[in-house]
Amino acid sequence: ADFTNFDAGVDVPSMQTKFVFSNLPDRTQFFFKVQALTPAGYTDDSPAAFAETRDDFTPTEVAATLTTGCVLTVTWTAPRTPVLQYRVFSEYPGLPGGVQDLTGSTATTFSPSLCVAGATYTFKVQAVFGASGSLLSRPSLAISVPVTVPARPNPPTLTAGPQPATSITISWAHAPLGSAAADAVVT
């Protein structure tokens, strides 16, 4: 069956808040929306909810998140068949073929070692069963790592005092070591 343009079109009783779709094909993505029928007519669509059916071997629902700095975390749903470990594929422009990392565990979360500021990544996951592996999962949504800009240091504290005759002396503290300040400008 072709589920490319799957339309559930199911009417459910007004008190019902759950519906189960059965006999869907393995490894297929679906999105669902709900409308309510009111005396004034149908409401707008709800936000879409996405789900993917699983087969016995392939990881699904791969997602990537970015935490502080440049730390990426990839998560996925395990297949029904027990696995030895997973292989995570990191892909981003400029790196043909991407990077493959073996997780070394059956955990369904992994933080790749490669993270480059300014890069956009997608991830796929493969279950490893000894010498063989599953099909690759569908890719995660793309995630971009922002380029970090050094914070501007606080302006120096300035003091000014009168001097004899026609001069004024101003002074300030140096910018902290390691800050981006190079020169001072007096105006």
Short mmCIF file of C-alpha atoms in Angstrom, two decimals:
data_model
loop_
_atom_site.label_atom_id
_atom_site.label_comp_id
_atom_site.label_asym_id
_atom_site.label_seq_id
_atom_site.Cartn_x
_atom_site.Cartn_y
_atom_site.Cartn_z
CA ALA A 1 0.00 0.00 0.00
CA ASP A 2 1.16 3.54 -0.72
CA PHE A 3 1.00 5.63 2.45
CA THR A 4 2.59 8.73 0.91
CA ASN A 5 -0.71 10.61 1.03
CA PHE A 6 -2.25 8.72 3.94
CA ASP A 7 -5.42 10.45 5.13
CA ALA A 8 -6.95 8.92 8.23
CA GLY A 9 -10.17 10.93 7.92
CA VAL A 10 -11.55 9.29 11.05
CA ASP A 11 -14.51 10.74 12.93
CA VAL A 12 -14.47 9.91 16.63
CA PRO A 13 -17.16 10.52 19.29
CA SER A 14 -16.90 13.86 21.08
CA MET A 15 -15.88 12.33 24.45
CA GLN A 16 -13.10 10.21 22.92
CA THR A 17 -9.55 11.56 23.19
CA LYS A 18 -7.56 8.64 21.77
CA PHE A 19 -7.57 6.59 18.59
CA VAL A 20 -5.31 3.69 17.54
CA PHE A 21 -4.31 3.18 13.91
CA SER A 22 -3.50 -0.47 13.20
CA ASN A 23 -1.80 -2.47 10.44
CA LEU A 24 0.48 0.36 9.34
CA PRO A 25 3.65 -0.53 7.43
CA ASP A 26 7.07 -0.73 9.14
CA ARG A 27 9.55 2.16 8.88
CA THR A 28 6.97 4.70 7.73
CA GLN A 29 6.58 8.24 9.02
CA PHE A 30 3.14 9.66 9.67
CA PHE A 31 1.91 13.01 10.89
CA PHE A 32 -1.45 13.59 12.45
CA LYS A 33 -3.64 16.62 13.11
CA VAL A 34 -6.95 16.94 14.91
CA GLN A 35 -9.91 19.23 14.35
CA ALA A 36 -12.89 19.61 16.65
CA LEU A 37 -16.41 19.87 15.29
CA THR A 38 -18.30 22.61 17.14
CA PRO A 39 -21.73 24.14 16.54
CA ALA A 40 -19.89 26.88 14.61
CA GLY A 41 -18.08 24.36 12.37
CA TYR A 42 -14.64 22.77 12.39
CA THR A 43 -11.80 24.37 14.32
CA ASP A 44 -8.41 25.00 12.76
CA ASP A 45 -6.03 22.04 12.66
CA SER A 46 -4.06 21.27 15.81
CA PRO A 47 -0.28 21.40 15.54
CA ALA A 48 0.97 18.26 13.80
CA ALA A 49 2.24 15.29 15.80
CA PHE A 50 4.79 13.08 14.07
CA ALA A 51 5.30 9.34 14.61
CA GLU A 52 7.19 6.59 12.85
CA THR A 53 6.39 2.89 12.84
CA ARG A 54 9.28 0.54 13.62
CA ASP A 55 10.60 -2.64 12.12
CA ASP A 56 12.36 -5.28 14.19
CA PHE A 57 15.89 -4.03 13.48
CA THR A 58 16.16 -0.31 12.65
CA PRO A 59 16.37 2.54 15.20
CA THR A 60 13.71 5.24 14.79
CA GLU A 61 12.87 8.77 15.97
CA VAL A 62 16.46 10.04 15.85
CA ALA A 63 16.73 13.51 17.37
CA ALA A 64 19.64 15.82 18.17
CA THR A 65 19.87 18.53 20.80
CA LEU A 66 22.53 21.11 21.55
CA THR A 67 23.43 21.94 25.13
CA THR A 68 25.86 24.54 26.43
CA GLY A 69 28.86 25.31 24.27
CA CYS A 70 29.34 22.71 21.59
CA VAL A 71 27.90 19.56 23.16
CA LEU A 72 25.54 17.60 20.93
CA THR A 73 23.35 14.78 22.21
CA VAL A 74 21.70 12.28 19.86
CA THR A 75 18.77 10.15 21.03
CA TRP A 76 16.70 7.46 19.31
CA THR A 77 14.18 4.70 19.88
CA ALA A 78 15.61 1.18 19.99
CA PRO A 79 14.42 -1.49 17.57
CA ARG A 80 12.46 -4.47 18.91
CA THR A 81 15.41 -6.85 18.45
CA PRO A 82 18.14 -6.65 21.14
CA VAL A 83 21.34 -4.99 19.89
CA LEU A 84 25.03 -5.14 20.91
CA GLN A 85 25.69 -1.44 20.27
CA TYR A 86 24.88 1.36 17.84
CA ARG A 87 26.76 3.20 15.11
CA VAL A 88 25.99 6.94 14.94
CA PHE A 89 26.61 8.76 11.66
CA SER A 90 27.27 12.51 11.95
CA GLU A 91 26.87 14.36 8.68
CA TYR A 92 27.54 17.97 7.87
CA PRO A 93 28.56 19.95 4.75
CA GLY A 94 32.26 19.85 3.97
CA LEU A 95 32.77 16.36 5.41
CA PRO A 96 31.90 13.84 2.67
CA GLY A 97 30.53 10.65 4.19
CA GLY A 98 30.41 12.15 7.66
CA VAL A 99 31.82 10.61 10.81
CA GLN A 100 30.91 7.22 12.24
CA ASP A 101 31.06 6.59 15.99
CA LEU A 102 30.45 3.24 17.67
CA THR A 103 28.65 3.85 20.95
CA GLY A 104 30.00 0.77 22.73
CA SER A 105 26.69 0.29 24.56
CA THR A 106 23.01 -0.45 24.17
CA ALA A 107 22.04 3.00 25.49
CA THR A 108 19.84 5.05 23.17
CA THR A 109 21.70 8.31 23.72
CA PHE A 110 25.14 9.37 22.54
CA SER A 111 27.27 12.53 22.46
CA PRO A 112 29.45 12.61 19.33
CA SER A 113 33.06 13.66 19.76
CA LEU A 114 33.02 16.05 16.79
CA CYS A 115 31.32 19.41 17.21
CA VAL A 116 32.29 22.42 15.11
CA ALA A 117 30.87 25.90 15.76
CA GLY A 118 29.03 27.17 12.71
CA ALA A 119 28.30 23.66 11.34
CA THR A 120 24.87 22.17 10.72
CA TYR A 121 24.51 18.47 11.50
CA THR A 122 22.12 15.64 10.79
CA PHE A 123 22.43 12.21 12.39
CA LYS A 124 21.49 8.66 11.43
CA VAL A 125 21.74 5.60 13.65
CA GLN A 126 22.39 1.96 12.80
CA ALA A 127 21.85 -0.95 15.21
CA VAL A 128 24.79 -3.37 15.35
CA PHE A 129 24.11 -7.10 15.79
CA GLY A 130 27.61 -8.63 15.85
CA ALA A 131 29.04 -8.60 12.32
CA SER A 132 25.90 -7.21 10.72
CA GLY A 133 23.96 -4.00 11.10
CA SER A 134 20.47 -2.73 10.48
CA LEU A 135 19.41 -0.33 7.80
CA LEU A 136 20.24 3.29 8.62
CA SER A 137 17.54 5.21 10.43
CA ARG A 138 15.90 8.21 8.87
CA PRO A 139 18.00 11.34 9.49
CA SER A 140 17.37 13.59 12.45
CA LEU A 141 16.22 17.11 11.81
CA ALA A 142 19.17 19.38 11.10
CA ILE A 143 20.70 21.13 14.10
CA SER A 144 22.99 24.16 13.81
CA VAL A 145 25.79 24.95 16.22
CA PRO A 146 26.04 28.73 16.57
CA VAL A 147 29.32 30.54 16.15
CA THR A 148 30.23 31.93 19.53
CA VAL A 149 31.37 35.52 19.69
CA PRO A 150 33.58 36.47 22.62
CA ALA A 151 31.79 38.63 25.13
CA ARG A 152 32.81 42.27 25.22
CA PRO A 153 34.69 43.05 28.39
CA ASN A 154 33.28 45.64 30.74
CA PRO A 155 34.55 49.16 30.07
CA PRO A 156 37.48 50.20 32.25
CA THR A 157 36.87 52.28 35.35
CA LEU A 158 38.02 55.80 34.64
CA THR A 159 39.15 58.44 37.09
CA ALA A 160 40.10 62.02 36.30
CA GLY A 161 41.65 64.62 38.50
CA PRO A 162 42.83 68.20 38.05
CA GLN A 163 46.54 68.83 37.77
CA PRO A 164 48.41 72.02 38.15
CA ALA A 165 48.25 74.36 35.21
CA THR A 166 46.31 73.26 32.15
CA SER A 167 46.53 69.43 32.21
CA ILE A 168 44.21 66.63 33.44
CA THR A 169 45.38 63.08 34.17
CA ILE A 170 43.04 60.16 33.50
CA SER A 171 43.79 56.56 34.42
CA TRP A 172 42.14 53.16 34.11
CA ALA A 173 42.75 49.51 34.89
CA HIS A 174 43.93 47.14 32.18
CA ALA A 175 41.35 44.80 30.67
CA PRO A 176 41.36 41.38 32.36
CA LEU A 177 43.89 38.88 31.03
CA GLY A 178 42.46 36.72 28.27
CA SER A 179 39.82 39.26 27.26
CA ALA A 180 39.46 40.43 23.70
CA ALA A 181 40.67 43.99 24.49
CA ALA A 182 43.83 44.96 22.61
CA ASP A 183 44.13 48.76 22.79
CA ALA A 184 42.53 51.56 24.69
CA VAL A 185 40.97 54.57 23.02
CA VAL A 186 40.75 57.86 24.88
CA THR A 187 38.21 60.34 23.59
#
